[in-house]
PDB file of C-alpha atoms in Angstrom:
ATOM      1  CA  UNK A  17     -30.623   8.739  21.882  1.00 76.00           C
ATOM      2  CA  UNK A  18     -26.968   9.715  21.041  1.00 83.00           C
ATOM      3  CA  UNK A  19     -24.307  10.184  23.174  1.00 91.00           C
ATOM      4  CA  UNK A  20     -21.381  11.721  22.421  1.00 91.00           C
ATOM      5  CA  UNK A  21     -18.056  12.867  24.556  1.00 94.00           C
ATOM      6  CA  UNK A  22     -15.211  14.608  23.901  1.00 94.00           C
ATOM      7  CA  UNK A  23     -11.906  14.334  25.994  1.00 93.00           C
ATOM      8  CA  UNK A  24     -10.761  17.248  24.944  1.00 93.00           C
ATOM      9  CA  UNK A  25     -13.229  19.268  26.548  1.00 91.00           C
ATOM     10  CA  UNK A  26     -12.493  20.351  30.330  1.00 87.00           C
ATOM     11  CA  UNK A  27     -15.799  18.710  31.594  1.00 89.00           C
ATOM     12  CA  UNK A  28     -15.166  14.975  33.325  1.00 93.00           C
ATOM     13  CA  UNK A  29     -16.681  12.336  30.859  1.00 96.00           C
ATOM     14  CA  UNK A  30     -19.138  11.076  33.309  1.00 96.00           C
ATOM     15  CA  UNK A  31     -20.453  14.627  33.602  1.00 93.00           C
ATOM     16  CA  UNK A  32     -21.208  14.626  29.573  1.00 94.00           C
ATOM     17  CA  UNK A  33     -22.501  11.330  29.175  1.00 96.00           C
ATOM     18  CA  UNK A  34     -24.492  13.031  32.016  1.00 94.00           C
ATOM     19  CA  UNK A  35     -25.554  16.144  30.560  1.00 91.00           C
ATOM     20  CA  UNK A  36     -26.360  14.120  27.061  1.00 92.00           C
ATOM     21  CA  UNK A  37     -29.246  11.659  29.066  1.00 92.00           C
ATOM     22  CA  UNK A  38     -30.209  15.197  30.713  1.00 88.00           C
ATOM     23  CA  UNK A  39     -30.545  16.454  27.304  1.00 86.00           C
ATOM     24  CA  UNK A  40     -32.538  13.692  26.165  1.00 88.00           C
ATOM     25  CA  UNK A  41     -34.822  13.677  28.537  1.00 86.00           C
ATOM     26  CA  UNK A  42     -35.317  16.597  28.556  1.00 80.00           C
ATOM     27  CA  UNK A  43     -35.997  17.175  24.860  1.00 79.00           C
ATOM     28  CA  UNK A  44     -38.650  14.036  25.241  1.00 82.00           C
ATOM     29  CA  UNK A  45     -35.940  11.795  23.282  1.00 87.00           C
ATOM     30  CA  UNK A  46     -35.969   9.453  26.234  1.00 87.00           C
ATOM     31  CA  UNK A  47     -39.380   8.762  28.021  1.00 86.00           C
ATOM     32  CA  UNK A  48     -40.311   7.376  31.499  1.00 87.00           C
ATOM     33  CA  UNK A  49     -39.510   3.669  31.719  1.00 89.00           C
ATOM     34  CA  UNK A  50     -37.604   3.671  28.847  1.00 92.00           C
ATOM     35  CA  UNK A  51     -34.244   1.841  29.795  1.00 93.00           C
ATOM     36  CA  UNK A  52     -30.698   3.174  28.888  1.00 94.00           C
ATOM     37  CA  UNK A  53     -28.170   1.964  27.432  1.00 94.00           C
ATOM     38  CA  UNK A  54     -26.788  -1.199  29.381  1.00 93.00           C
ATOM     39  CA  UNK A  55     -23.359   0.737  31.033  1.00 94.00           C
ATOM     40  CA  UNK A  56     -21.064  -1.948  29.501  1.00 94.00           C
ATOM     41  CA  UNK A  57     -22.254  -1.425  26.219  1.00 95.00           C
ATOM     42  CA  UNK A  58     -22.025   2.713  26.287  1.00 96.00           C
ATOM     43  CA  UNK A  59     -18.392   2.303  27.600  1.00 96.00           C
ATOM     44  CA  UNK A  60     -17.795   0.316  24.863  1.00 96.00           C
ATOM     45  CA  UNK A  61     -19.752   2.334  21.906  1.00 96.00           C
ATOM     46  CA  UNK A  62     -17.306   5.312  23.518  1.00 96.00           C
ATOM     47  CA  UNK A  63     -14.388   4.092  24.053  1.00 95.00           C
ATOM     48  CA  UNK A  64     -14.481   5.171  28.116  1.00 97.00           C
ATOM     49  CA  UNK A  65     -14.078   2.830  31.203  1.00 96.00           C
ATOM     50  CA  UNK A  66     -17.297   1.071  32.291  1.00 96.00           C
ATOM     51  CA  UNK A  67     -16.644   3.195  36.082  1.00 97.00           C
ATOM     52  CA  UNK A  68     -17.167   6.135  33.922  1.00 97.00           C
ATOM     53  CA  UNK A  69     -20.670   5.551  32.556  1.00 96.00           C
ATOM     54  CA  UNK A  70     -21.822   4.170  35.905  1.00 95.00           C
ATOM     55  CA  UNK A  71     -20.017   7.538  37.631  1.00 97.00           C
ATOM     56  CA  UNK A  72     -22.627   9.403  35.424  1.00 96.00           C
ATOM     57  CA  UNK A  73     -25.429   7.474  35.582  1.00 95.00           C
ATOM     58  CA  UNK A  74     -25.302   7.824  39.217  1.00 95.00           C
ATOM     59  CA  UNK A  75     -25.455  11.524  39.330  1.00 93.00           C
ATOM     60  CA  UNK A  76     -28.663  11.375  37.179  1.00 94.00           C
ATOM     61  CA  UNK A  77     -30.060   8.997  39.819  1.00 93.00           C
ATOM     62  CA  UNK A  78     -28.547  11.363  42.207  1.00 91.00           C
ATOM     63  CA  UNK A  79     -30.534  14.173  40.310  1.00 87.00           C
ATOM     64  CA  UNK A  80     -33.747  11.740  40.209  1.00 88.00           C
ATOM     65  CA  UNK A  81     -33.815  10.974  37.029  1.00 90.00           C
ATOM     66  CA  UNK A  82     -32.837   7.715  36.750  1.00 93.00           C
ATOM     67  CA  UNK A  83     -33.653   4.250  38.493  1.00 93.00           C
ATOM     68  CA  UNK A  84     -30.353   2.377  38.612  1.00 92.00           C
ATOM     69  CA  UNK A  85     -31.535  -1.476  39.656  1.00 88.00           C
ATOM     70  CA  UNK A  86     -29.102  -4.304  39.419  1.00 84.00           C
ATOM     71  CA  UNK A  87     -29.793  -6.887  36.563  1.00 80.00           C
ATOM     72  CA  UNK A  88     -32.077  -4.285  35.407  1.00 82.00           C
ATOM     73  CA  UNK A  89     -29.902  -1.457  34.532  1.00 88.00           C
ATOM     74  CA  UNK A  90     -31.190   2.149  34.563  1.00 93.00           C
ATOM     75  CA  UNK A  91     -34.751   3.220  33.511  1.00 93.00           C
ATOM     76  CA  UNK A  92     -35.940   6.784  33.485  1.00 93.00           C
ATOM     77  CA  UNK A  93     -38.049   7.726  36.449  1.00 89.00           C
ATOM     78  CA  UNK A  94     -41.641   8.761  35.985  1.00 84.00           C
ATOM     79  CA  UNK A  95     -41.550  12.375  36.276  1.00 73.00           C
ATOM     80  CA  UNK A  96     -38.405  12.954  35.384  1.00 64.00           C
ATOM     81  CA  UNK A  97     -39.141  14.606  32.070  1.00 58.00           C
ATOM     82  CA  UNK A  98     -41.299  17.231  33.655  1.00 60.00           C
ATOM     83  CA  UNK A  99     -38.751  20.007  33.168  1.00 68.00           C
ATOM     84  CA  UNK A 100     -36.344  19.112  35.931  1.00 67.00           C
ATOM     85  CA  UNK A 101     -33.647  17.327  33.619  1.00 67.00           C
ATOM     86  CA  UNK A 102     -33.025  20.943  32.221  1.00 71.00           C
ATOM     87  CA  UNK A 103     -32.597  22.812  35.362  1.00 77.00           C
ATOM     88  CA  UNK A 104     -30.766  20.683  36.760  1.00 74.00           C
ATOM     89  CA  UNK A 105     -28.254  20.881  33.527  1.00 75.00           C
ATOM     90  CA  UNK A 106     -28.852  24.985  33.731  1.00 81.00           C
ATOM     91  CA  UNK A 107     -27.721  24.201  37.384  1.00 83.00           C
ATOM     92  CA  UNK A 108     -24.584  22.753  36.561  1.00 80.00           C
ATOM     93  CA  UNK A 109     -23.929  25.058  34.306  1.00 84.00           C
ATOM     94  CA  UNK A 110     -24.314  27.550  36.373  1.00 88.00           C
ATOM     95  CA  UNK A 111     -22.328  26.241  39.049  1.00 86.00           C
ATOM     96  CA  UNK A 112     -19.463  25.456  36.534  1.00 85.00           C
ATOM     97  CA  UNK A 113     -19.271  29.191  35.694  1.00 87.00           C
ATOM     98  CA  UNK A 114     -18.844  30.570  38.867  1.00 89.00           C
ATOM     99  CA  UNK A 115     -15.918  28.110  39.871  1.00 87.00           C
ATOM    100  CA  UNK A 116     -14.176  29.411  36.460  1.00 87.00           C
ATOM    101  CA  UNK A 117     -14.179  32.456  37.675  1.00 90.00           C
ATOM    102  CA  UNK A 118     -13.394  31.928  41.395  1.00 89.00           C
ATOM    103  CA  UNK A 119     -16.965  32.808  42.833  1.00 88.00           C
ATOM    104  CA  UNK A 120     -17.908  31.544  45.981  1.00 88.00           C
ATOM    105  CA  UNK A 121     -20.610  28.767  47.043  1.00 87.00           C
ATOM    106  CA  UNK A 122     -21.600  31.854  49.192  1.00 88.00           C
ATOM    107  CA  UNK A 123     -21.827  34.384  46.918  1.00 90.00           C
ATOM    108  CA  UNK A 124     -23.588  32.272  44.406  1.00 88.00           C
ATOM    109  CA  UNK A 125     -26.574  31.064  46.367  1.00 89.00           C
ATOM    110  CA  UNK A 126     -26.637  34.547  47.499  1.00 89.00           C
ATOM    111  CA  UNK A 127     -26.871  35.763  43.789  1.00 88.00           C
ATOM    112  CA  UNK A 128     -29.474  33.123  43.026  1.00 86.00           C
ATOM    113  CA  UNK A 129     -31.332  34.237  46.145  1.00 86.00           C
ATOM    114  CA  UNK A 130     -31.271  38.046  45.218  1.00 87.00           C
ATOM    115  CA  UNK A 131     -32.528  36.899  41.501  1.00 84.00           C
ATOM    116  CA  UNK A 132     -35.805  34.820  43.053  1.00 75.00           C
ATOM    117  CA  UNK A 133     -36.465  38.469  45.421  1.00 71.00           C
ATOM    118  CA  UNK A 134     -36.122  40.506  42.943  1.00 63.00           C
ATOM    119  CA  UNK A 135     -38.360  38.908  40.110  1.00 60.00           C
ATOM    120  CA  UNK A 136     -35.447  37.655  37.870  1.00 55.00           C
ATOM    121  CA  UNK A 137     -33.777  41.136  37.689  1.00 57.00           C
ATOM    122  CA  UNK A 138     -29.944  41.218  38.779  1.00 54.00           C
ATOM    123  CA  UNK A 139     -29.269  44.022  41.067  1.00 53.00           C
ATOM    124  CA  UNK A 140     -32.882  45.081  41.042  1.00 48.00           C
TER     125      UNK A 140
END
């Protein structure tokens, strides 16, 4: 599995080092019970603070998708590669989207809602 960040980009660096496990996972790179990268050794291989890999490996725990135990480090969850690593990055994404262009939490779910009633079509 490869991770990569770029500080350039506008997204935090614990949300790609995120989105790359997500990716993995997702793609079947990474399989249930297979362990991660130790956090000290990630921060090191990319030049980030060791706060930063642990910042993103707790939102994929947060997103169960990872087991974070101490001594252990983080394993991938049984499950977790059932599809649900790439809505949740679609999720973000989608989230990420509206706040660049100022919409709501409101009118968002209420988009999302209108989408799931009216069998995928906008404004249908």
């Amino acid at each position: 599995m490869l991770i990569r960040v770029d500080p350039a980009r506008p997204v935090p660096l614990h949300e790609q080092i995120a989105a790359a496990v997500r990716r993995a996972i997702g793609a079947g790179e990474v399989a249930a019970g297979e362990r991660l990268p130790p956090a000290r050794e990630l921060a090191a291989s990319l030049d980030v603070s060791i706060h930063t890999v642990l910042a993103g490996y707790q939102q994929l725990r947060d997103d169960g998708l990872i087991e974070l135990r101490r001594g252990r480090g983080a394993t991938v969850r049984a499950g977790a590669d059932d599809g649900r690593a790439g809505v949740v990055d679609l999720a973000r994404q989608l989230v990420e989207a509206a706040r660049r262009i100022d919409l709501g939490e409101e009118e968002l779910v209420e988009l999302v809602r209108g989408l799931r009633t009216a069998g995928g079509r906008p404004g249908a």
